[in-house]
CSV table of C-alpha atoms in Angstrom, one decimal:
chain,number,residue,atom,x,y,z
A,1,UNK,CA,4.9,-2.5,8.1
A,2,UNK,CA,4.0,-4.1,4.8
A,3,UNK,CA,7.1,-4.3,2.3
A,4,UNK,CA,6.4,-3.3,-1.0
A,5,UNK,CA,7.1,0.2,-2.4
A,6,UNK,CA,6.4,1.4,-6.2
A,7,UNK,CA,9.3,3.9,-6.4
A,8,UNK,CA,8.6,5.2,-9.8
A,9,UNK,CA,10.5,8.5,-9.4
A,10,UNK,CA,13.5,6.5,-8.4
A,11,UNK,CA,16.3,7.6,-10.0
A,12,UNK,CA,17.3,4.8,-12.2
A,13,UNK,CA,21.2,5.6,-13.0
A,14,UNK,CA,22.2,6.4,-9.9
A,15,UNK,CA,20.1,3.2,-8.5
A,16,UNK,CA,22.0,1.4,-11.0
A,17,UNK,CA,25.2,2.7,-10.1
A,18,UNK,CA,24.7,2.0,-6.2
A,19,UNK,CA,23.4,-1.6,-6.4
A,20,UNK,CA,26.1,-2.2,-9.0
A,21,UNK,CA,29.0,-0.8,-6.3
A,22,UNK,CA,27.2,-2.7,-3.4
A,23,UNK,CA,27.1,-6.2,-5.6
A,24,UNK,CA,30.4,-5.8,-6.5
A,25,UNK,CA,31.4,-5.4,-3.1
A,26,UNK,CA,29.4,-8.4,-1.9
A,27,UNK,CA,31.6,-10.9,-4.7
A,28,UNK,CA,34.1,-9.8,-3.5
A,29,UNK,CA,33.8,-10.3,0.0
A,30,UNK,CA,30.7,-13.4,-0.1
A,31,UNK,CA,30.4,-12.8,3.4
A,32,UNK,CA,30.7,-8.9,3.7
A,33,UNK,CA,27.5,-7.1,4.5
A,34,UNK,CA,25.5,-3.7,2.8
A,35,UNK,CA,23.6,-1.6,5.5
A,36,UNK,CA,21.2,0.8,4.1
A,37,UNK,CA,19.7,3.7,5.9
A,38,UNK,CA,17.4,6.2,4.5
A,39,UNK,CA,14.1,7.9,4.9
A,40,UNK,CA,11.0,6.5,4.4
A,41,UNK,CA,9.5,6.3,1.2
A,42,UNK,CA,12.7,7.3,-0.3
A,43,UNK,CA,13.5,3.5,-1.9
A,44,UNK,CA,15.5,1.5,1.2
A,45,UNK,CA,13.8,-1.4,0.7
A,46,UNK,CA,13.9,-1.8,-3.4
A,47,UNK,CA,17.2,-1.3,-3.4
A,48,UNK,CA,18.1,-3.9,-0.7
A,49,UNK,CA,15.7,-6.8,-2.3
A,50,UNK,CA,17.9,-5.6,-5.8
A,51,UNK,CA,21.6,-6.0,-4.2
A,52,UNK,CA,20.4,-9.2,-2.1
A,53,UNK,CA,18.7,-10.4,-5.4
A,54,UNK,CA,21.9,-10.4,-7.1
A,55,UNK,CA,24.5,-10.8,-4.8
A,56,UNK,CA,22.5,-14.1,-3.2
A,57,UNK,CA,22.5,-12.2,0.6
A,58,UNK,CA,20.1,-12.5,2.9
A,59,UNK,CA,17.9,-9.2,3.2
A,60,UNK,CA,17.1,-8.4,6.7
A,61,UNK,CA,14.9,-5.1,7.2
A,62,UNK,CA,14.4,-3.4,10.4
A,63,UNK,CA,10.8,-3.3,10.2
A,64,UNK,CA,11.3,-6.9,11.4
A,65,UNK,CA,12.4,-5.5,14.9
A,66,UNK,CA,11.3,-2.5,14.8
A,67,UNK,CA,9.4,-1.8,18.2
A,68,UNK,CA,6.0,-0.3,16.6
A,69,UNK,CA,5.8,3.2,15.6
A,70,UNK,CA,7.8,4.3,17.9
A,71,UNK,CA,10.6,1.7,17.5
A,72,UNK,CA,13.2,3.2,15.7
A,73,UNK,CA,15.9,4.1,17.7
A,74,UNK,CA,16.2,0.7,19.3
A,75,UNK,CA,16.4,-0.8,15.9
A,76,UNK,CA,19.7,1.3,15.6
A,77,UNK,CA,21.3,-0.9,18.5
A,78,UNK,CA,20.1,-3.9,17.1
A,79,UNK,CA,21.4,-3.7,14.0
A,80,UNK,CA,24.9,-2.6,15.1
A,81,UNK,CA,24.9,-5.9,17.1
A,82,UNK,CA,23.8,-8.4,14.2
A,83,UNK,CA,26.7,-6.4,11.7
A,84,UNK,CA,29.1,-6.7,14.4
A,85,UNK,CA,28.3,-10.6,14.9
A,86,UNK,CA,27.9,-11.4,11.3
A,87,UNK,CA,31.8,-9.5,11.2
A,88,UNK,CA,32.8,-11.9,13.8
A,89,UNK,CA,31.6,-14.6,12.1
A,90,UNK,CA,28.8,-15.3,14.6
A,91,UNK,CA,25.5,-15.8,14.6
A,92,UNK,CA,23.3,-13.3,15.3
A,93,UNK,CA,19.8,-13.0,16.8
A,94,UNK,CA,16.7,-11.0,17.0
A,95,UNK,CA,13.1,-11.1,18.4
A,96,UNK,CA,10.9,-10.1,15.1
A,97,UNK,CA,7.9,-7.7,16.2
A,98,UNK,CA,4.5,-8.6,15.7
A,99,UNK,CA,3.0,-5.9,14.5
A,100,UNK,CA,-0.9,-7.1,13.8
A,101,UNK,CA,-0.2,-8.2,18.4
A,102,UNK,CA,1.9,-4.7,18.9
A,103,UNK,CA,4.5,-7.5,20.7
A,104,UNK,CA,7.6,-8.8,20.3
A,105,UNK,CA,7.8,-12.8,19.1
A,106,UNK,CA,8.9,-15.1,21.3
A,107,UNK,CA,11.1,-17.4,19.1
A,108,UNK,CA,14.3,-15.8,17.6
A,109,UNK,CA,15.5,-14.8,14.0
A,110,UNK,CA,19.0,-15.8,13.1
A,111,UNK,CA,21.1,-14.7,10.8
A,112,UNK,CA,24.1,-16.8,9.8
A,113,UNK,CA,27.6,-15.0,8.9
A,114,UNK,CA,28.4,-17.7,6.1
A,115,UNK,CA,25.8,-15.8,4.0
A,116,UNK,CA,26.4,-12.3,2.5
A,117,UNK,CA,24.0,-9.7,4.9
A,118,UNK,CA,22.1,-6.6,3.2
A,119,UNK,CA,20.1,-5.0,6.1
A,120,UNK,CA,17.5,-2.0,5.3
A,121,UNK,CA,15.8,0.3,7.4
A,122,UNK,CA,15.8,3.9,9.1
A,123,UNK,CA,18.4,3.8,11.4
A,124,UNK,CA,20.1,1.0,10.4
A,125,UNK,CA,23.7,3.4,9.9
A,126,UNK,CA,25.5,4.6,13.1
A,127,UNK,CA,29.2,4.8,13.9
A,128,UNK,CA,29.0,1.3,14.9
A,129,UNK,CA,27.1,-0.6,12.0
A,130,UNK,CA,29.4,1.5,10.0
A,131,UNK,CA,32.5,0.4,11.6
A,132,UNK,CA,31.7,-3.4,10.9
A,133,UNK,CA,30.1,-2.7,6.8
A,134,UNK,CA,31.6,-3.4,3.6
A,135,UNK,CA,29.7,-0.6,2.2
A,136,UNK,CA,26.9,2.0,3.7
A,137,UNK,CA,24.6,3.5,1.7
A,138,UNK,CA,22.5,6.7,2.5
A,139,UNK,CA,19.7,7.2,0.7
A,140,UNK,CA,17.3,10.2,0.3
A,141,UNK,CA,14.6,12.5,-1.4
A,142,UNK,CA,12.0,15.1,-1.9
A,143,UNK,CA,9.6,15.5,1.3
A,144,UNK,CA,7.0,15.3,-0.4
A,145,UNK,CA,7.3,12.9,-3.0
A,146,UNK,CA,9.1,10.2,-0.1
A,147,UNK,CA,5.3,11.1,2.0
A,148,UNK,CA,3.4,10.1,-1.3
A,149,UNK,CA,5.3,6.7,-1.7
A,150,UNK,CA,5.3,5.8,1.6
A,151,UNK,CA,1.5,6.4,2.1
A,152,UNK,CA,0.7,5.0,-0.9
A,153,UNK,CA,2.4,1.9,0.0
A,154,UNK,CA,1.6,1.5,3.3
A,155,UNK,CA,-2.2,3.2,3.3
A,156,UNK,CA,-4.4,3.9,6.0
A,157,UNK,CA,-2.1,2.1,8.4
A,158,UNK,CA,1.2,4.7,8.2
A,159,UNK,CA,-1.3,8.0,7.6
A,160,UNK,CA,-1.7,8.5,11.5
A,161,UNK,CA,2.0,7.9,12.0
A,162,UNK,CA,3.6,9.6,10.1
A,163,UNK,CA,4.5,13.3,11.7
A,164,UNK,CA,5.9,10.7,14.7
A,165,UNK,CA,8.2,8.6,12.1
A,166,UNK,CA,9.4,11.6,10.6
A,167,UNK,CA,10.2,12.8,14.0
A,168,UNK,CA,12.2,10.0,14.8
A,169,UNK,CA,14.2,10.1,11.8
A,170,UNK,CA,15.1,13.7,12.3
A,171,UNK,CA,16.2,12.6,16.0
A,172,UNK,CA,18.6,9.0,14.3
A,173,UNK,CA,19.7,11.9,12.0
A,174,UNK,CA,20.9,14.4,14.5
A,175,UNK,CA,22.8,11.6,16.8
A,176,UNK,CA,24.1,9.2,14.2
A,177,UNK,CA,24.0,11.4,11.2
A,178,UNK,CA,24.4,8.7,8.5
A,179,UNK,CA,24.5,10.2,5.4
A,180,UNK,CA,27.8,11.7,6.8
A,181,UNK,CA,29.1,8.3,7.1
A,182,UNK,CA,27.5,6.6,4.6
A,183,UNK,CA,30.3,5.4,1.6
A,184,UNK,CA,27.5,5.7,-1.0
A,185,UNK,CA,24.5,8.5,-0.9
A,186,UNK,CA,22.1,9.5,-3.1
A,187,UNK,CA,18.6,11.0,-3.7
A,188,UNK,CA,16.8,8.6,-5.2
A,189,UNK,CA,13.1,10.9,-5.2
Protein backbone atom coordinates (compact mmCIF):
# COMPACT_ATOMS: atom_id res chain seq x y z
CA UNK A 1 0.00 0.00 0.00
CA UNK A 2 1.76 3.26 -1.06
CA UNK A 3 2.06 5.84 1.95
CA UNK A 4 1.16 9.12 1.14
CA UNK A 5 -2.37 10.71 1.87
CA UNK A 6 -3.40 14.46 0.99
CA UNK A 7 -5.86 14.86 3.92
CA UNK A 8 -7.07 18.25 3.15
CA UNK A 9 -10.39 17.99 5.02
CA UNK A 10 -8.44 17.07 8.11
CA UNK A 11 -9.39 18.83 10.87
CA UNK A 12 -6.51 20.94 11.70
CA UNK A 13 -7.33 21.97 15.56
CA UNK A 14 -8.14 18.88 16.69
CA UNK A 15 -5.02 17.33 14.69
CA UNK A 16 -3.14 19.89 16.46
CA UNK A 17 -4.44 19.09 19.67
CA UNK A 18 -3.80 15.13 19.31
CA UNK A 19 -0.29 15.21 17.99
CA UNK A 20 0.42 17.87 20.58
CA UNK A 21 -0.98 15.41 23.53
CA UNK A 22 0.80 12.36 21.85
CA UNK A 23 4.39 14.44 21.60
CA UNK A 24 4.08 15.48 24.91
CA UNK A 25 3.59 12.10 26.09
CA UNK A 26 6.53 10.72 24.10
CA UNK A 27 9.11 13.59 26.14
CA UNK A 28 7.97 12.48 28.69
CA UNK A 29 8.37 8.96 28.50
CA UNK A 30 11.43 8.86 25.41
CA UNK A 31 10.75 5.39 25.21
CA UNK A 32 6.89 5.21 25.58
CA UNK A 33 5.04 4.38 22.43
CA UNK A 34 1.61 6.10 20.36
CA UNK A 35 -0.60 3.33 18.65
CA UNK A 36 -2.98 4.76 16.15
CA UNK A 37 -5.93 2.96 14.76
CA UNK A 38 -8.40 4.34 12.41
CA UNK A 39 -10.21 3.88 9.17
CA UNK A 40 -8.77 4.17 6.06
CA UNK A 41 -8.46 7.39 4.45
CA UNK A 42 -9.41 9.02 7.62
CA UNK A 43 -5.55 10.48 8.30
CA UNK A 44 -3.64 7.39 10.43
CA UNK A 45 -0.72 7.77 8.66
CA UNK A 46 -0.26 11.85 8.54
CA UNK A 47 -0.73 11.98 11.91
CA UNK A 48 1.80 9.23 12.82
CA UNK A 49 4.73 10.75 10.42
CA UNK A 50 3.62 14.30 12.44
CA UNK A 51 4.07 12.89 16.20
CA UNK A 52 7.22 10.65 15.03
CA UNK A 53 8.49 13.80 13.18
CA UNK A 54 8.60 15.66 16.31
CA UNK A 55 8.87 13.46 19.04
CA UNK A 56 12.17 11.67 17.03
CA UNK A 57 10.14 7.96 17.25
CA UNK A 58 10.36 5.52 14.91
CA UNK A 59 7.03 5.27 12.77
CA UNK A 60 6.11 1.72 12.12
CA UNK A 61 2.82 1.18 9.91
CA UNK A 62 0.97 -1.90 9.59
CA UNK A 63 0.81 -1.82 5.95
CA UNK A 64 4.39 -3.10 6.49
CA UNK A 65 2.95 -6.56 7.74
CA UNK A 66 -0.06 -6.44 6.69
CA UNK A 67 -0.91 -9.89 4.92
CA UNK A 68 -2.36 -8.37 1.44
CA UNK A 69 -5.88 -7.28 1.22
CA UNK A 70 -6.96 -9.51 3.37
CA UNK A 71 -4.39 -9.02 6.11
CA UNK A 72 -5.79 -7.07 8.66
CA UNK A 73 -6.65 -8.97 11.45
CA UNK A 74 -3.29 -10.61 11.71
CA UNK A 75 -1.72 -7.24 11.76
CA UNK A 76 -3.76 -6.78 15.15
CA UNK A 77 -1.68 -9.73 16.82
CA UNK A 78 1.40 -8.45 15.48
CA UNK A 79 1.26 -5.28 16.67
CA UNK A 80 0.18 -6.17 20.23
CA UNK A 81 3.38 -8.31 20.31
CA UNK A 82 5.99 -5.56 19.03
CA UNK A 83 4.05 -2.90 21.85
CA UNK A 84 4.35 -5.45 24.39
CA UNK A 85 8.17 -6.10 23.56
CA UNK A 86 9.10 -2.52 23.00
CA UNK A 87 7.25 -2.28 26.98
CA UNK A 88 9.63 -4.91 28.04
CA UNK A 89 12.35 -3.29 26.75
CA UNK A 90 12.92 -5.92 24.05
CA UNK A 91 13.44 -6.05 20.71
CA UNK A 92 10.85 -6.81 18.58
CA UNK A 93 10.47 -8.38 15.14
CA UNK A 94 8.45 -8.67 12.04
CA UNK A 95 8.44 -10.21 8.52
CA UNK A 96 7.48 -6.97 6.20
CA UNK A 97 5.09 -8.08 3.28
CA UNK A 98 5.92 -7.79 -0.17
CA UNK A 99 3.28 -6.49 -1.63
CA UNK A 100 4.38 -5.98 -5.60
CA UNK A 101 5.35 -10.56 -4.79
CA UNK A 102 1.95 -10.92 -2.58
CA UNK A 103 4.65 -12.68 0.04
CA UNK A 104 5.99 -12.26 3.11
CA UNK A 105 10.06 -11.13 3.24
CA UNK A 106 12.27 -13.34 4.36
CA UNK A 107 14.74 -11.10 6.50
CA UNK A 108 13.20 -9.49 9.60
CA UNK A 109 12.30 -5.81 10.72
CA UNK A 110 13.34 -4.81 14.14
CA UNK A 111 12.31 -2.43 16.17
CA UNK A 112 14.50 -1.31 19.08
CA UNK A 113 12.80 -0.30 22.59
CA UNK A 114 15.56 2.46 23.25
CA UNK A 115 13.72 4.56 20.63
CA UNK A 116 10.20 6.15 21.22
CA UNK A 117 7.52 3.77 18.91
CA UNK A 118 4.46 5.44 17.01
CA UNK A 119 2.75 2.50 15.05
CA UNK A 120 -0.25 3.34 12.47
CA UNK A 121 -2.64 1.18 10.88
CA UNK A 122 -6.21 -0.34 11.04
CA UNK A 123 -6.19 -2.54 13.73
CA UNK A 124 -3.37 -1.63 15.29
CA UNK A 125 -5.69 -0.87 18.94
CA UNK A 126 -6.97 -4.02 20.84
CA UNK A 127 -7.11 -4.63 24.54
CA UNK A 128 -3.67 -5.77 24.38
CA UNK A 129 -1.69 -2.96 22.37
CA UNK A 130 -3.73 -0.83 24.58
CA UNK A 131 -2.60 -2.35 27.80
CA UNK A 132 1.13 -1.77 26.86
CA UNK A 133 0.60 2.28 25.14
CA UNK A 134 1.38 5.49 26.48
CA UNK A 135 -1.43 6.92 24.56
CA UNK A 136 -4.05 5.33 21.92
CA UNK A 137 -5.55 7.33 19.51
CA UNK A 138 -8.83 6.54 17.52
CA UNK A 139 -9.29 8.23 14.58
CA UNK A 140 -12.26 8.65 12.26
CA UNK A 141 -14.61 10.33 9.54
CA UNK A 142 -17.22 10.80 6.91
CA UNK A 143 -17.69 7.52 4.66
CA UNK A 144 -17.53 9.11 1.97
CA UNK A 145 -15.03 11.69 2.15
CA UNK A 146 -12.33 8.78 4.01
CA UNK A 147 -13.40 6.54 0.35
CA UNK A 148 -12.30 9.74 -1.71
CA UNK A 149 -8.90 10.13 0.12
CA UNK A 150 -8.08 6.81 0.22
CA UNK A 151 -8.72 6.16 -3.50
CA UNK A 152 -7.26 9.10 -4.43
CA UNK A 153 -4.20 8.15 -2.73
CA UNK A 154 -3.85 4.78 -3.38
CA UNK A 155 -5.56 4.71 -7.25
CA UNK A 156 -6.40 1.98 -9.33
CA UNK A 157 -4.66 -0.43 -6.92
CA UNK A 158 -7.18 -0.02 -3.56
CA UNK A 159 -10.47 0.59 -6.12
CA UNK A 160 -11.10 -3.33 -6.32
CA UNK A 161 -10.50 -3.68 -2.64
CA UNK A 162 -12.14 -1.65 -1.09
CA UNK A 163 -15.88 -3.18 -0.04
CA UNK A 164 -13.34 -6.11 1.41
CA UNK A 165 -11.18 -3.55 3.62
CA UNK A 166 -14.11 -1.90 4.80
CA UNK A 167 -15.39 -5.18 5.72
CA UNK A 168 -12.60 -6.05 7.65
CA UNK A 169 -12.57 -2.96 9.61
CA UNK A 170 -16.12 -3.32 10.53
CA UNK A 171 -15.12 -6.97 11.79
CA UNK A 172 -11.51 -5.35 14.07
CA UNK A 173 -14.27 -2.93 15.13
CA UNK A 174 -16.80 -5.26 16.42
CA UNK A 175 -14.05 -7.64 18.40
CA UNK A 176 -11.64 -5.02 19.54
CA UNK A 177 -13.74 -1.95 19.38
CA UNK A 178 -10.96 0.67 19.58
CA UNK A 179 -12.35 3.84 19.61
CA UNK A 180 -13.89 2.58 22.99
CA UNK A 181 -10.42 2.28 24.26
CA UNK A 182 -8.67 4.63 22.51
CA UNK A 183 -7.35 7.66 25.24
CA UNK A 184 -7.62 10.22 22.37
CA UNK A 185 -10.45 10.05 19.40
CA UNK A 186 -11.44 12.15 16.89
CA UNK A 187 -12.93 12.72 13.36
CA UNK A 188 -10.60 14.07 11.48
CA UNK A 189 -12.85 14.04 7.81
Amino acid sequence: MPQEASLNALDSAAFDRVVDAAVRALRADPRGRVVIDGRSGAGKTTLARRVAELAGARLVSLDEFYEGWAGLAGATAVTARLVAAHADGSVGTYHRWDWERDEFSAREASVDPSVALVIEGCGALSAEASRCATVSIWIDGDAAVRKHLALTRDGDSFAPYWDMWSAQEDEHIRANAPESIAQLSFSAT
